[in-house]
C-alpha positions as a printed NumPy array, in Angstrom:
array([[-40.018, 156.725,  18.381],
       [-42.034, 157.993,  20.793],
       [-45.308, 158.432,  19.993],
       [-46.888, 161.244,  22.507],
       [-48.701, 162.722,  19.732],
       [-50.329, 160.556,  18.199],
       [-53.538, 161.386,  16.578],
       [-52.261, 164.875,  17.439],
       [-52.009, 167.579,  14.043],
       [-48.967, 170.89 ,  13.918],
       [-48.745, 173.534,  10.677],
       [-45.123, 174.517,  11.106],
       [-44.522, 177.987,   9.236],
       [-41.133, 178.332,   7.45 ],
       [-41.056, 174.171,   7.302],
       [-39.031, 173.293,   4.616],
       [-35.931, 173.997,   6.319],
       [-33.349, 174.784,   9.05 ],
       [-35.02 , 175.273,  12.384],
       [-38.373, 174.832,  11.074],
       [-37.228, 171.26 ,   9.382],
       [-36.427, 170.369,  12.198],
       [-39.103, 171.089,  14.523],
       [-41.861, 168.765,  11.547],
       [-39.649, 165.645,  11.198],
       [-39.852, 165.486,  14.991],
       [-43.083, 166.118,  15.235],
       [-43.477, 163.275,  13.323],
       [-41.36 , 161.39 ,  15.332],
       [-43.163, 162.046,  17.634],
       [-46.282, 161.193,  16.697],
       [-47.653, 163.747,  14.528],
       [-49.257, 164.414,  10.768],
       [-46.871, 167.883,   9.742],
       [-48.824, 170.348,   7.553],
       [-46.04 , 172.628,   6.761],
       [-45.046, 176.613,   4.799],
       [-42.634, 177.086,   3.069],
       [-42.295, 180.652,   1.113],
       [-40.101, 180.085,  -3.005],
       [-38.735, 176.461,  -2.213],
       [-41.134, 173.352,  -3.704],
       [-38.459, 170.291,  -3.978],
       [-36.652, 171.884,  -0.36 ],
       [-40.467, 171.017,   1.085],
       [-40.929, 167.841,  -0.773],
       [-37.357, 165.731,   1.352],
       [-39.834, 167.044,   3.433],
       [-42.806, 165.479,   3.105],
       [-41.079, 162.309,   2.519],
       [-38.698, 162.171,   5.195],
       [-42.227, 163.079,   7.319],
       [-44.083, 159.825,   5.473],
       [-41.186, 158.095,   6.075],
       [-42.146, 158.273,   9.314],
       [-45.821, 156.658,   8.772],
       [-46.893, 160.479,   9.32 ],
       [-49.193, 162.089,   6.84 ],
       [-47.581, 165.703,   5.734],
       [-48.676, 168.733,   3.442],
       [-46.779, 171.3  ,   1.897],
       [-48.088, 174.37 ,   1.311],
       [-46.638, 176.974,  -0.476],
       [-47.228, 180.259,   1.514],
       [-45.236, 183.789,   1.295],
       [-45.359, 185.117,   5.271],
       [-45.812, 188.245,   3.451],
       [-49.234, 188.255,   2.845],
       [-51.526, 187.846,   4.913],
       [-54.989, 186.015,   3.681],
       [-52.423, 183.379,   2.02 ],
       [-50.397, 182.631,   6.03 ],
       [-54.44 , 182.059,   7.216],
       [-55.071, 180.322,   4.536],
       [-51.924, 178.52 ,   4.589],
       [-53.45 , 177.372,   8.725],
       [-57.024, 176.109,   7.55 ],
       [-55.919, 173.99 ,   4.49 ],
       [-54.247, 172.35 ,   6.497],
       [-57.239, 172.661,   9.168],
       [-58.991, 170.953,   6.343],
       [-56.541, 168.15 ,   4.888],
       [-55.416, 166.25 ,   7.594],
       [-58.876, 166.546,   9.729],
       [-57.651, 169.061,  12.359],
       [-55.048, 171.278,  13.918],
       [-53.858, 170.643,  17.645],
       [-50.363, 172.056,  17.218],
       [-49.256, 175.876,  15.679],
       [-45.95 , 176.323,  15.365],
       [-44.659, 180.099,  13.979],
       [-41.42 , 180.187,  13.101],
       [-40.875, 181.505,   9.46 ],
       [-39.051, 184.529,  10.305],
       [-36.923, 186.97 ,   7.494],
       [-32.932, 187.921,   9.164],
       [-32.694, 191.445,   8.073],
       [-29.697, 193.162,   9.56 ],
       [-28.067, 196.143,   9.3  ],
       [-27.917, 199.508,  10.324],
       [-31.659, 201.473,  10.84 ],
       [-29.985, 204.209,   8.684],
       [-29.315, 202.108,   6.037],
       [-32.134, 199.918,   5.896],
       [-35.314, 201.229,   4.124],
       [-39.013, 201.218,   3.828],
       [-39.218, 197.257,   2.172],
       [-37.022, 195.715,   4.454],
       [-38.878, 197.922,   7.962],
       [-42.782, 196.555,   5.426],
       [-40.588, 192.412,   4.837],
       [-39.874, 191.916,   8.632],
       [-42.624, 193.119,  10.178],
       [-45.035, 191.205,   7.916],
       [-43.658, 188.089,   8.511],
       [-41.968, 188.442,  11.744],
       [-45.055, 189.954,  13.128],
       [-47.878, 190.136,  11.565],
       [-47.807, 186.268,  10.032],
       [-47.723, 185.123,  13.23 ],
       [-50.796, 186.862,  14.415],
       [-53.259, 185.866,  11.766],
       [-51.878, 181.996,  11.839],
       [-52.66 , 182.037,  15.463],
       [-56.388, 183.803,  14.818],
       [-56.648, 181.703,  11.554],
       [-55.414, 178.331,  14.776],
       [-58.088, 179.531,  16.875],
       [-61.288, 178.811,  14.633],
       [-59.108, 174.665,  14.774],
       [-57.452, 174.014,  18.492],
       [-59.661, 172.57 ,  20.459],
       [-59.144, 171.562,  24.434],
       [-55.278, 170.993,  24.367],
       [-54.191, 172.982,  21.74 ],
       [-51.103, 174.321,  21.375],
       [-49.413, 177.986,  19.514],
       [-45.954, 177.863,  19.654],
       [-43.063, 180.847,  18.143],
       [-40.562, 180.61 ,  18.124],
       [-38.31 , 183.513,  19.414],
       [-34.684, 184.43 ,  19.306],
       [-32.441, 186.077,  22.519],
       [-32.173, 188.619,  20.417],
       [-35.445, 189.81 ,  21.328],
       [-33.658, 190.346,  25.37 ],
       [-30.138, 191.18 ,  24.068],
       [-28.879, 192.669,  21.538],
       [-25.73 , 191.266,  21.058],
       [-24.056, 193.006,  17.682],
       [-24.432, 196.114,  15.931],
       [-27.102, 196.252,  12.534],
       [-30.123, 193.984,  14.926],
       [-32.433, 196.52 ,  15.586],
       [-34.752, 195.917,  13.438],
       [-34.996, 192.547,  13.801],
       [-35.114, 192.582,  17.244],
       [-38.092, 194.423,  17.134],
       [-39.806, 191.69 ,  15.319],
       [-38.462, 188.731,  18.07 ],
       [-39.741, 190.929,  21.368],
       [-42.83 , 192.063,  19.903],
       [-43.35 , 188.768,  18.577],
       [-42.475, 187.048,  22.952],
       [-45.375, 190.19 ,  23.582],
       [-47.922, 188.142,  21.091],
       [-46.904, 185.006,  23.372],
       [-47.09 , 186.158,  26.331],
       [-50.293, 187.8  ,  25.363],
       [-51.883, 184.539,  23.468],
       [-50.559, 182.455,  27.027]])
């Protein structure tokens, strides 16, 4: 185990499964305390928290639906308050909506924009109040933001392209 992130605190949105859980665990292996958000599976989030704690790090699971801006802001503020600071925000939570444009309705568009674009913006804006010198905001994109590899990915590609724009703007 390396300790390059000792005394650092990270928040990983969508950190209870998949890539997010992998990121949360790696941050903990590198010495960070980690908060993570999850939408509905508290048991899965608790498992990741236990794995982080087994590495000797503090961990916190926060239920927050990325489609709810108040929940996203609250998760950032709670992570900083309960873990004492915030050094790293990883915008990882996303929805993967697939379908032809003429098959997708307003609900799918609104959900994708809310979770994949607005939530990272809200989280980044909230994190800026907590991040000190050397703080980092990391956004997990997709190759689909640059190259659509099969039909039906227009909406998802749009959202990931917007995330790239947000990330470049913040940089």
